[in-house]
Tab-separated table of C-alpha atoms and ligand atoms in Angstrom:
chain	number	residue	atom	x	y	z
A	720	UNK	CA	0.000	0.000	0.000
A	721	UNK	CA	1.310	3.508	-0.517
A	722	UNK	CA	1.865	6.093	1.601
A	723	UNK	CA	-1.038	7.532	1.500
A	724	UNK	CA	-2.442	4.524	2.448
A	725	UNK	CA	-0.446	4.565	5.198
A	726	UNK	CA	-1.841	7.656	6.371
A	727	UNK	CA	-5.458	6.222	5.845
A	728	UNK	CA	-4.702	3.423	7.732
A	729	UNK	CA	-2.683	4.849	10.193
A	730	UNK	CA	-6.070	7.013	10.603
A	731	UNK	CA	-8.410	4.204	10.460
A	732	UNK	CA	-11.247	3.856	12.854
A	733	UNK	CA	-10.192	7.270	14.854
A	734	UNK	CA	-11.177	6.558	18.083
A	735	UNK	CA	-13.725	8.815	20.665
A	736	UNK	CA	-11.363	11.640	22.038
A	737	UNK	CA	-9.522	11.557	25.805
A	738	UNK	CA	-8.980	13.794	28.180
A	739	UNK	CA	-8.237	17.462	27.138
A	740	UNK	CA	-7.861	18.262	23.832
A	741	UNK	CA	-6.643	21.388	22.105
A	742	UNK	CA	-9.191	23.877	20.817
A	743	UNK	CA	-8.847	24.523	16.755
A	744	UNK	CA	-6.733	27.609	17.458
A	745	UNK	CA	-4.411	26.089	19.970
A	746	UNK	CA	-4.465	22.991	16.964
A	747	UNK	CA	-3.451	25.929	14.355
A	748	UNK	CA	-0.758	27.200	16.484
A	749	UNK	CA	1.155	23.736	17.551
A	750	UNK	CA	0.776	23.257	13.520
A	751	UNK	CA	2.785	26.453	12.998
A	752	UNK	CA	5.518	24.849	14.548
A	753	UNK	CA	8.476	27.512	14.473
A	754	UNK	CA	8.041	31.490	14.829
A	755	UNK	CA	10.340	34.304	15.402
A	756	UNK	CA	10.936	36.084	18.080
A	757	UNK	CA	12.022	39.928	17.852
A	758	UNK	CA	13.773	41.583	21.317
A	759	UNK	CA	14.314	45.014	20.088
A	760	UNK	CA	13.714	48.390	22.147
A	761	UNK	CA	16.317	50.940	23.726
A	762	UNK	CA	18.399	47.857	24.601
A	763	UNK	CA	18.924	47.374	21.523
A	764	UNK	CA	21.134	51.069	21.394
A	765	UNK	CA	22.015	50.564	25.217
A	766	UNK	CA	23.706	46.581	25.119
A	767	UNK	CA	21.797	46.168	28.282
A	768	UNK	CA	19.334	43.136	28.523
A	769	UNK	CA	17.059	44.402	31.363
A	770	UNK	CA	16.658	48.281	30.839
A	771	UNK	CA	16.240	50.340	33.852
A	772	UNK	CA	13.160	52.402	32.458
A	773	UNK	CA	14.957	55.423	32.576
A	774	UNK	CA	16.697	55.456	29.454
A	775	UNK	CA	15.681	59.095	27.537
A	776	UNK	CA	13.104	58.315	24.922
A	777	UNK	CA	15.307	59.510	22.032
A	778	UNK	CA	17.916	56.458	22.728
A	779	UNK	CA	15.033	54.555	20.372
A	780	UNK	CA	16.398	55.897	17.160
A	781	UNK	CA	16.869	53.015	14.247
A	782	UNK	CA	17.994	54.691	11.511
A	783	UNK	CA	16.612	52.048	8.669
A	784	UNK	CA	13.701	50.441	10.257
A	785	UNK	CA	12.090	48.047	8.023
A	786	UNK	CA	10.212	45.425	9.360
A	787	UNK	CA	8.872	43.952	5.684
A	788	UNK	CA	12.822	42.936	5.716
A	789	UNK	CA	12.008	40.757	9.201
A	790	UNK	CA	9.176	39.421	7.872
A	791	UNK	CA	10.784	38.421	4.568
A	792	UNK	CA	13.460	36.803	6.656
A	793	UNK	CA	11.168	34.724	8.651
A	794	UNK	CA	9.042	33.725	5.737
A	795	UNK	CA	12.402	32.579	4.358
A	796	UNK	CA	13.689	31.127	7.055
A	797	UNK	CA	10.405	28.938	6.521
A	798	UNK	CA	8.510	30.519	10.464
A	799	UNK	CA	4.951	31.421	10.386
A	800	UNK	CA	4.846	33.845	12.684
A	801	UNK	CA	6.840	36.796	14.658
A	802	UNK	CA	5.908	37.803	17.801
A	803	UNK	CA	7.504	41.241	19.075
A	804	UNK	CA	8.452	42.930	22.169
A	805	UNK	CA	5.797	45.564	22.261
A	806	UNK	CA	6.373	46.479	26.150
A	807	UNK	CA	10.090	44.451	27.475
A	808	UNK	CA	10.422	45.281	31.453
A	809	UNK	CA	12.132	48.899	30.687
A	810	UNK	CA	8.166	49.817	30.075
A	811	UNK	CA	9.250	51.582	26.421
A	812	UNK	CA	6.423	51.008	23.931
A	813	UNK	CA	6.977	50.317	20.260
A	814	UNK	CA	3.692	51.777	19.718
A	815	UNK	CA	2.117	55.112	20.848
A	816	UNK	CA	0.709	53.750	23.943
A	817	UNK	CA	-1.984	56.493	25.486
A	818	UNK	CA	-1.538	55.000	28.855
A	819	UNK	CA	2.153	55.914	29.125
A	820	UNK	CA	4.477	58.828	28.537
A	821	UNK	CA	7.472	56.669	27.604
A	822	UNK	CA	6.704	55.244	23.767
A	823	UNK	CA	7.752	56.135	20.470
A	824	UNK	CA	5.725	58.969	20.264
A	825	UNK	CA	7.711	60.813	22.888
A	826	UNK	CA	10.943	59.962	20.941
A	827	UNK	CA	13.076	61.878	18.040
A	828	UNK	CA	12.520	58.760	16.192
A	829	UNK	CA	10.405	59.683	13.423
A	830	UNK	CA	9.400	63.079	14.755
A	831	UNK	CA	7.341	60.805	17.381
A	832	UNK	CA	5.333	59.707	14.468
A	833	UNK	CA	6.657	56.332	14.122
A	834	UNK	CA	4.939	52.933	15.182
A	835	UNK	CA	7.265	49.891	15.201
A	836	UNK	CA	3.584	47.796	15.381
A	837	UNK	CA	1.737	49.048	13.047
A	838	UNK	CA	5.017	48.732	10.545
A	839	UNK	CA	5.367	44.747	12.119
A	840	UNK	CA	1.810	44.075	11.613
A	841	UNK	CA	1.326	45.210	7.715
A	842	UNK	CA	5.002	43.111	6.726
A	843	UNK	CA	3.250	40.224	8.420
A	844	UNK	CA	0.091	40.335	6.955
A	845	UNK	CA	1.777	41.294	3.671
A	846	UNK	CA	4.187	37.740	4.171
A	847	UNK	CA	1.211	35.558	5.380
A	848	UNK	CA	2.567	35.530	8.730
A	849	UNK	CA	1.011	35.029	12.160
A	850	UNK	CA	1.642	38.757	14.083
A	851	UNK	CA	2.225	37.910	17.800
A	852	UNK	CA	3.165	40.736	21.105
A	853	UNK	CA	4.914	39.976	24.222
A	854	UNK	CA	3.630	42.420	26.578
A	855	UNK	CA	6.089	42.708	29.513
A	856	UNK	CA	3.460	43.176	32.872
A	857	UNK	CA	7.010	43.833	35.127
A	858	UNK	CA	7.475	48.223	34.319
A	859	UNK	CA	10.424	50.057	35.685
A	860	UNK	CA	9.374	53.056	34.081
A	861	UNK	CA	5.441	53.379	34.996
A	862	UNK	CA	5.327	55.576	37.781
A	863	UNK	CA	1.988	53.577	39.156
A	864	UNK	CA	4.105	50.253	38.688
A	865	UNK	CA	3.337	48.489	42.551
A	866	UNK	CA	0.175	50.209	43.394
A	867	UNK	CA	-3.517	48.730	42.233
A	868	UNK	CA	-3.527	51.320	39.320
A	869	UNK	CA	-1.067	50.044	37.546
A	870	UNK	CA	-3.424	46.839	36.942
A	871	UNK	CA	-5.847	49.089	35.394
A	872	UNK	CA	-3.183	51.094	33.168
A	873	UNK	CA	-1.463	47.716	32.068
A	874	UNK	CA	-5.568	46.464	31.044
A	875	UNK	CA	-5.815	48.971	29.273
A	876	UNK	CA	-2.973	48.865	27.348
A	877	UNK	CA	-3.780	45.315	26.595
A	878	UNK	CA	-6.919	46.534	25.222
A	879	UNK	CA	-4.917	49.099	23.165
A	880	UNK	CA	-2.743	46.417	21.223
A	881	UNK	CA	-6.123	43.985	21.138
A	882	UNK	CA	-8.228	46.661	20.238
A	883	UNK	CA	-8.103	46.058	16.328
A	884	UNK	CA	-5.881	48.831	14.674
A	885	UNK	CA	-2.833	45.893	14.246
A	886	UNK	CA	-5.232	43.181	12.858
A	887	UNK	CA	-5.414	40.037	14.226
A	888	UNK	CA	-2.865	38.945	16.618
A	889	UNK	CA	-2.151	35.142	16.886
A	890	UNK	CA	-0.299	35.263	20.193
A	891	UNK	CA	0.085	37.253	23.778
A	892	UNK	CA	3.095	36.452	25.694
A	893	UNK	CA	2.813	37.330	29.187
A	894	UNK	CA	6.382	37.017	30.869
A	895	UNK	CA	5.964	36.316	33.990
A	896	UNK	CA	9.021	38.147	35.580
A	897	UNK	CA	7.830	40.657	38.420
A	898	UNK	CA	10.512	42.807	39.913
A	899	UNK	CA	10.744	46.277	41.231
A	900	UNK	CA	9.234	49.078	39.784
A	901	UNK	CA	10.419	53.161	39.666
A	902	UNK	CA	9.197	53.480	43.590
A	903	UNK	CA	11.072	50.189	44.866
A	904	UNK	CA	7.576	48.100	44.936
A	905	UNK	CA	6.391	45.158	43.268
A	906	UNK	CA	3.133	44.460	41.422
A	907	UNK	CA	0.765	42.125	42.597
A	908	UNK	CA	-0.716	40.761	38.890
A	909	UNK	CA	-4.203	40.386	38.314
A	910	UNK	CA	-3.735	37.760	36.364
A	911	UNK	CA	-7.401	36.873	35.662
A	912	UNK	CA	-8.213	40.122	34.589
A	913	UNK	CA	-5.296	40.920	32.216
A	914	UNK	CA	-6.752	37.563	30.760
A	915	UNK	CA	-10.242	38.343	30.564
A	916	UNK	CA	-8.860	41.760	28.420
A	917	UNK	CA	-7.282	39.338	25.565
A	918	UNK	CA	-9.623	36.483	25.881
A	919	UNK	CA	-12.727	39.475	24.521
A	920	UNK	CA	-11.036	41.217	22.331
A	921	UNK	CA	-8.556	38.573	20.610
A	922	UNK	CA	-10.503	35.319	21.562
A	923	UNK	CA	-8.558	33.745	19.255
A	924	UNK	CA	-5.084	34.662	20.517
A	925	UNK	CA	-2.635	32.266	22.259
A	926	UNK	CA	-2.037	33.127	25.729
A	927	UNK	CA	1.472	32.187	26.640
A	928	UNK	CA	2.703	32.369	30.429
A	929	UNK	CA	4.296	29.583	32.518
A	930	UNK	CA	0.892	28.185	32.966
A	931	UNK	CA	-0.994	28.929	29.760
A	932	UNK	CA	-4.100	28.779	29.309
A	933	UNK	CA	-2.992	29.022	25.418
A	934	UNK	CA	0.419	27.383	25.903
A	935	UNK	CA	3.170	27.082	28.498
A	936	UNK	CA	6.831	28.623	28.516
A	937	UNK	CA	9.038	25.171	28.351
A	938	UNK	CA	11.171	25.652	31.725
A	939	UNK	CA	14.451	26.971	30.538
A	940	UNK	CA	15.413	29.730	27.599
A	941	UNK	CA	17.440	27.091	25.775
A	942	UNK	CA	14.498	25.585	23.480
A	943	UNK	CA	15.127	22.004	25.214
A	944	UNK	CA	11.836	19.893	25.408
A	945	UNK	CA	11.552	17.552	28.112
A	946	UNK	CA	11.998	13.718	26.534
A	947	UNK	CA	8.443	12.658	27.995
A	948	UNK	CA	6.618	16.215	26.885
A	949	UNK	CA	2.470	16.026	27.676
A	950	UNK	CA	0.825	19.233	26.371
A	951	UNK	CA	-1.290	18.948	29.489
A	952	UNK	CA	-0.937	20.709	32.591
A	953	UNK	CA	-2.188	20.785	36.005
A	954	UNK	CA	-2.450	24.869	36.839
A	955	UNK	CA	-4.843	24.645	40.429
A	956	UNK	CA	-2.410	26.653	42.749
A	957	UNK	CA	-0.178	27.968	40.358
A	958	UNK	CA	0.335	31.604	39.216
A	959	UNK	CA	2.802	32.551	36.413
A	960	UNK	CA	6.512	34.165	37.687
A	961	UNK	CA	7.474	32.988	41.232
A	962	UNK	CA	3.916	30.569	41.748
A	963	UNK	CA	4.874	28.843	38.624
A	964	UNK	CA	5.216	24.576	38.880
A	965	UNK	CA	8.765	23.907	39.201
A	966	UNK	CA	10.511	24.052	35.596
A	967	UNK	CA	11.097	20.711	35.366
A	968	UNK	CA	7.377	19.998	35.188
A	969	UNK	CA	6.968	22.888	33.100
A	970	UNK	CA	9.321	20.902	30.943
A	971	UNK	CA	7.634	17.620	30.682
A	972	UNK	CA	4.168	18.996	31.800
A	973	UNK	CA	1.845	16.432	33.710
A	974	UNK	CA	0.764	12.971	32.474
A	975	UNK	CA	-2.941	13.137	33.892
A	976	UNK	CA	-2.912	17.186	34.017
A	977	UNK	CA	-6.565	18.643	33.455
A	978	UNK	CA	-6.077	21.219	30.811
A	979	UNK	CA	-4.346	21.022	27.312
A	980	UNK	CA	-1.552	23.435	27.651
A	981	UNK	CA	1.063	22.469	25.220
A	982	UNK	CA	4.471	23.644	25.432
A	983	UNK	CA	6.422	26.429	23.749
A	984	UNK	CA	10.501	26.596	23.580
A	985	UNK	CA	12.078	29.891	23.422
A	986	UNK	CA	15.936	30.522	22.786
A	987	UNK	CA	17.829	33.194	21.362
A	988	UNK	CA	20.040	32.354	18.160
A	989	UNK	CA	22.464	35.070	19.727
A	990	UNK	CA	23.801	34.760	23.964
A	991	UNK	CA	21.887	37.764	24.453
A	992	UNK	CA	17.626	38.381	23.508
A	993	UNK	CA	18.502	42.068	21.927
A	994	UNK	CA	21.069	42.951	19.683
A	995	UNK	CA	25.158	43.838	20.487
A	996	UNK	CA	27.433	44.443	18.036
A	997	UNK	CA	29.789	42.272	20.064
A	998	UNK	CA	27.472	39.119	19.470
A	999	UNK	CA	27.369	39.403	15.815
A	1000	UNK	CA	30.363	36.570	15.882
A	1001	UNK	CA	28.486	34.285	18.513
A	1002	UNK	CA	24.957	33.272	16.471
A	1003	UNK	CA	24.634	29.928	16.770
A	1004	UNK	CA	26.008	27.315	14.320
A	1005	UNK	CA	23.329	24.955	12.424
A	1006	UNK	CA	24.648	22.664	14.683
A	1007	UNK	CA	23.480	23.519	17.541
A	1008	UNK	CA	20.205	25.359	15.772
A	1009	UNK	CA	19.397	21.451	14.502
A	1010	UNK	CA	20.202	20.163	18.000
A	1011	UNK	CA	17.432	22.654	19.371
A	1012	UNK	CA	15.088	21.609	16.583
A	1013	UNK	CA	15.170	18.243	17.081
A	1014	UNK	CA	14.895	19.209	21.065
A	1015	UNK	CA	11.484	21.331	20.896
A	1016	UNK	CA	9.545	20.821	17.690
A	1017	UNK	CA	10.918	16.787	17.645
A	1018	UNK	CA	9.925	16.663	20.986
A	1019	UNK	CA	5.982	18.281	21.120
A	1020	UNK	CA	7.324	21.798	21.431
A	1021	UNK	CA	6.775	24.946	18.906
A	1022	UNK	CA	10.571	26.938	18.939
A	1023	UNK	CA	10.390	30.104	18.945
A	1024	UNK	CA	13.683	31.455	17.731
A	1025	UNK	CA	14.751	35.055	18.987
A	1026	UNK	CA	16.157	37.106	15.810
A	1027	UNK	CA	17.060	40.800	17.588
A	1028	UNK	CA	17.308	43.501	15.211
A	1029	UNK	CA	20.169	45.880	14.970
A	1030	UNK	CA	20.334	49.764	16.098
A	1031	UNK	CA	19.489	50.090	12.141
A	1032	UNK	CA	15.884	48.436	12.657
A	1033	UNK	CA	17.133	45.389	10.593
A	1034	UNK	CA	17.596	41.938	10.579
A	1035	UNK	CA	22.017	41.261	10.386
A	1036	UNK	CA	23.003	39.636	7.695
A	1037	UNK	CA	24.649	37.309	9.811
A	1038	UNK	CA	21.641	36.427	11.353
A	1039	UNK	CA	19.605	36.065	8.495
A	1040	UNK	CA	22.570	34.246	6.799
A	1041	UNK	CA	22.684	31.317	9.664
A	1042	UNK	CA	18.577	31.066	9.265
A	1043	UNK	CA	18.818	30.413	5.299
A	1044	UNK	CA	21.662	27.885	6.340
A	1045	UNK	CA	19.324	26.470	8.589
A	1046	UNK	CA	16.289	26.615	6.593
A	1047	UNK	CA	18.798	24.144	4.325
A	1048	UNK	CA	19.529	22.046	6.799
A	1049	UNK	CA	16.024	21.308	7.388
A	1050	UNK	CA	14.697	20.448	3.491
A	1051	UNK	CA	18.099	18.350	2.923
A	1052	UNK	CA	16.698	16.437	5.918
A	1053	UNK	CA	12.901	16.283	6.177
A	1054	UNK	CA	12.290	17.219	1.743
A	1055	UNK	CA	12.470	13.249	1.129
A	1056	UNK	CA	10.275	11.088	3.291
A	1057	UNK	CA	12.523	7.373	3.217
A	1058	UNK	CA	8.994	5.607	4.362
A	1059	UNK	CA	7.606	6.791	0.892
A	1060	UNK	CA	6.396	3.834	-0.876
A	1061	UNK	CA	6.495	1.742	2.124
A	1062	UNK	CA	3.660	-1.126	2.534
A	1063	UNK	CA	2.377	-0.969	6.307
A	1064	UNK	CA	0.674	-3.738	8.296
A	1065	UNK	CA	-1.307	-2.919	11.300
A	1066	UNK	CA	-0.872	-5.558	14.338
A	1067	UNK	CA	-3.126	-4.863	17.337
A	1068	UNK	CA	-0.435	-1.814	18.875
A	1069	UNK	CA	2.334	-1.867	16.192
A	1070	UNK	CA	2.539	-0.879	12.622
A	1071	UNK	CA	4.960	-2.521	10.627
A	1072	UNK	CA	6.493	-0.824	7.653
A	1073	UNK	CA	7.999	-2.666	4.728
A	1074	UNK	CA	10.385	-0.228	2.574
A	1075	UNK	CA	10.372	-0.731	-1.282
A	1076	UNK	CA	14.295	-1.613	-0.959
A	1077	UNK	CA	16.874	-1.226	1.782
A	1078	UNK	CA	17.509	2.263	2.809
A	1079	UNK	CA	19.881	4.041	5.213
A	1080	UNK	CA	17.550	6.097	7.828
A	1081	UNK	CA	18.958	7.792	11.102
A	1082	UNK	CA	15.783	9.902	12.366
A	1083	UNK	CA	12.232	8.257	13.090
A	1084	UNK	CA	9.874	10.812	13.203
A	1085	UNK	CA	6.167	9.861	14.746
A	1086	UNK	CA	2.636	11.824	15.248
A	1087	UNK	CA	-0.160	11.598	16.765
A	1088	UNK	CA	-3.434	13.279	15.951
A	1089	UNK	CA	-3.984	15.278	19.165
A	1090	UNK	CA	-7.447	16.680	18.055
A	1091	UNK	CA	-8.347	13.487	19.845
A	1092	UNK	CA	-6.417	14.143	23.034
A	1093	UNK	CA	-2.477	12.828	23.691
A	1094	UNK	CA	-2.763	9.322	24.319
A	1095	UNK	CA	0.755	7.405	23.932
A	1096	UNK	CA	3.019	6.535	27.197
A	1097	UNK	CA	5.253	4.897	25.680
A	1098	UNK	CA	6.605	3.322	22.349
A	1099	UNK	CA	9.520	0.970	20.940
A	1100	UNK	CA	10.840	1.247	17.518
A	1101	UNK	CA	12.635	-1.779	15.803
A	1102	UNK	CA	14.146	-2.881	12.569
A	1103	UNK	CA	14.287	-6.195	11.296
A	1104	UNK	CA	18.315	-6.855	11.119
A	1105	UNK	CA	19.178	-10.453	9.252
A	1106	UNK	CA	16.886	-12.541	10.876
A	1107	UNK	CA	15.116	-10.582	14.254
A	1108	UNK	CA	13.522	-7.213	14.897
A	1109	UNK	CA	16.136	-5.188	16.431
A	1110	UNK	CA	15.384	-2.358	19.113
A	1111	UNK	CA	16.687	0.940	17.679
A	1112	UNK	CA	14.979	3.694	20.259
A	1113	UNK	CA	12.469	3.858	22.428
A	1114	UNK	CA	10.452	6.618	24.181
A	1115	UNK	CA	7.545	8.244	26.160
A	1116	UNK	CA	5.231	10.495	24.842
A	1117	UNK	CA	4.936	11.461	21.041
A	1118	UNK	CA	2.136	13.878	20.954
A	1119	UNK	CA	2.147	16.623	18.109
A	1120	UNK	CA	5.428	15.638	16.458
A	1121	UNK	CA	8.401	13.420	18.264
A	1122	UNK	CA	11.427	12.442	16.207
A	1123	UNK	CA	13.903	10.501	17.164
A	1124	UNK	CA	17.534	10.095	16.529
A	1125	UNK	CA	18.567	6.702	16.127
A	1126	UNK	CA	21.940	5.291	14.924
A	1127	UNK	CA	22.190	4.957	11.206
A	1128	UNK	CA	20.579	1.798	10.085
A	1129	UNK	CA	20.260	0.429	6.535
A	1130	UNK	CA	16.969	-1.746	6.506
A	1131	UNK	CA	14.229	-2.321	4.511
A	1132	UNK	CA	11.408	-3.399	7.709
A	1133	UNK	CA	10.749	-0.970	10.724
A	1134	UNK	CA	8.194	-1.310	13.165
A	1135	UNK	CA	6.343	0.781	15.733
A	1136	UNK	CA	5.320	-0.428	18.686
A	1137	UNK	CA	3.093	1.290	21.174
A	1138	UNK	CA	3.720	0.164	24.623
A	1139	UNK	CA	2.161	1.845	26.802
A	1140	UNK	CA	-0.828	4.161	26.390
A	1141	UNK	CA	-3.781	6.165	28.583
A	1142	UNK	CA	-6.613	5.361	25.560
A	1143	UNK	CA	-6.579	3.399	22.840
A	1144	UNK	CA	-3.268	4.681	20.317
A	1145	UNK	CA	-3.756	6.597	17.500
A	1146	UNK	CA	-0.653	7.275	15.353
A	1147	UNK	CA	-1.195	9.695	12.655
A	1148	UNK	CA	1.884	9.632	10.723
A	1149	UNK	CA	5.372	7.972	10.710
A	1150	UNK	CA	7.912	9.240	8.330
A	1151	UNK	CA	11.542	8.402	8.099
A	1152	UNK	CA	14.735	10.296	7.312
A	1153	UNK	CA	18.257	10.485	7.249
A	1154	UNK	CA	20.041	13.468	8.621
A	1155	UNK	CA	24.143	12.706	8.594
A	1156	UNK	CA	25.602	13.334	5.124
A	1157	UNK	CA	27.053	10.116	4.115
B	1630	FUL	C1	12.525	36.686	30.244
B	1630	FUL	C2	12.898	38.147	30.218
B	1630	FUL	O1	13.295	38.584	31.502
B	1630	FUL	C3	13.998	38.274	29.211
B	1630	FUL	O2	14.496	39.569	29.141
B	1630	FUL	C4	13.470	37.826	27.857
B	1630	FUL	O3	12.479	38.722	27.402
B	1630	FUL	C5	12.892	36.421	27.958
B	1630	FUL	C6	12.255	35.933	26.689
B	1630	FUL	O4	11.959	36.338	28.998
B	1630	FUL	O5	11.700	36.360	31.287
């Protein structure tokens, strides 16, 4: 049988759905798969990574901003989506925010004109790409930062971004850091308010925080997926920032957890999240960019990948030059499916693929369809080698997407077997490739 006959069958009599499952936009989003992240604000002219929000507004000054340039990048780079630091912890706004006195419009950029969202949003509508804001809720510049009207001024400027004039918006990062503000006090969040501001105006949107409800940040800022990743999540108890589950369960999320929270790995491609000149020799090497790739998206996680723009508004060539490399790496790799053409057998839990001739695969790649819940515990995968199957990996959960690195293998039988699972299995896919050159 072909291969799309494997898919059928693979498919075949989809059983009732378990547990939580993802609604159709958090279904769109884990489909998206990689996005780009943009740090870029007056640390990008002062080198620091945590402004002190008291940097003079003029500081903002790129001198060639042009975000269709980011957007072409990304779209190259083969991401569907950029999500922007609209607000970072300094409390400067790309945008002119009403609710504060320290955005673009109060800057020499642009005669005060200029707004760095409205610019993002067009290129990314223009590029077909998902337009995403992080929102930072920690302010050292808002004067009312740490008193209860700060809550209200932080709503509202929700409501500002959400309010329509940038279009849809795909995704709200909330970070959940919460230091001091201008007066020495912290903020207490109200976190079910600032959600209730996105959830009715951008229903749609993704609501990232350590503890969803849209998805959850992944437990460290190195893109690493826990091996045994569930997209569900207990939250009772929890509170994003310093309430948040410890990282490592952030990391792997929780087996039985009540709510369908899937995971989201950000890193930087640079040490830093905004732009130094000094960095521009330290992006990371495809290397390490594959290593991360098979880390979060081969292991149930979207990547986002931080891109900062330089003090000209633009993506470095660099930068952009490592993505394209990347981009390479990736349709060397995963442009020829080795399980094309394969005949498949279905055996109670295992699936048992017969290659049209002996080929040389190092990478296993399995799915599941999660519009029916995530289901597998645990799986083996073997190859038949002279005259016995042959264990070549074995694993937890699959979820969304899982591939696995196995060592190189010429064979022309594989088979999958689902060990372990919390409802009956249903694989949706199983594609094989080979990633080292030779
Ligand atoms: C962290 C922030 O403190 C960093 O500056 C950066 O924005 C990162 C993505 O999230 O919590």
């Amino acid at each position: 049988m072909p291969l799309l006959g494997l898919a059928m069958l693979l498919a075949a009599c989809a059983p009732a759905p378990y547990g939580p499952v993802p609604t159709e936009a958090q279904l769109r989003w884990q489909q998206m798969e990689y996005n780009m992240f943009v740090h870029f604000g007056p640390n990008t002219f002062s080198g620091l990574e945590w402004g002190e929000g008291t940097e003079p507004e003029d500081l903002f000054c790129p001198t060639e901003l042009d975000c269709r340039q980011w957007a072409a990048t990304a779209k190259a780079a083969g991401m569907k989506g950029i999500i922007i630091t609209a607000k970072h912890h300094d409390g400067f706004c790309l945008w002119p925010n009403p609710e504060s006195t320290h955005t673009v419009a109060q800057s020499i950029w642009r005669d005060g004109k200029g707004d760095v969202l409205a610019e993002l949003a067009d290129a990314c509508r223009e590029y077909g790409l998902g337009f995403g804001v992080y929102i930072s809720p920690w302010d050292r510049n808002d004067p009312a930062y740490g008193t209860p009207e700060y809550n209200g001024k932080y709503i509202r400027t929700l409501q500002d971004v959400h309010g329509g004039r940038y279009g849809a918006i795909f995704e709200q990062w909330f970070d959940g850091a919460c230091g001091e503000g201008p007066g020495g006090k912290r903020q207490e969040y109200d976190w079910p308010a600032f959600r209730q501001a996105v959830r009715e105006l951008s229903p749609d949107a993704i609501m990232f925080s350590d503890i969803g409800p849209g998805c959850r940040w992944i437990g460290n800022e190195r893109g690493i997926a826990g091996e045994t990743n569930w997209s569900r999540l207990d939250t009772d108890g929890f509170s994003p920032g310093r309430g948040a589950p410890p990282t490592d369960t952030l990391n792997r999320g929780n087996v039985n957890g009540a709510e369908w929270i899937p995971g989201e790995a950000d890193v930087s491609i640079r040490p830093g999240w905004f732009w130094r000149e000094s960095e521009n020799t330290r992006i990371k090497s495809v290397e390490e960019l594959a290593d991360i790739w098979l880390s979060s998206v081969g292991r149930n996680a979207l990547l986002l990948l931080n891109v900062p723009p330089d003090t000209r508004g633009r993506i470095h060539e660099a930068d952009s030059l490592r993505l394209m490399e990347f981009r390479d790496w990736r349709d060397r790799v995963f442009g020829t499916n080795l399980a094309d053409g394969a005949r498949i057998r279905r055996r109670s839990h295992s699936w048992e693929l017969t290659l049209p001739e002996e080929r040389l695969i190092d990478l296993v790649q399995l799915q599941e369809d999660i519009s029916l819940g995530q289901r597998i515990s645990s799986f083996r995968v073997d190859v038949w080698a002279d005259d016995g199957w042959q264990l070549v990996a074995d694993g937890t959960t699959i979820g969304y997407k899982r591939i696995l690195p196995i060592d190189p293998v010429c064979t022309r039988r594989l088979r999958v077997t689902v060990t372990g699972a919390l409802a009956p299995p249903h694989l949706s896919g199983v594609a094989l490739y080979k990633n080292s050159p030779n």
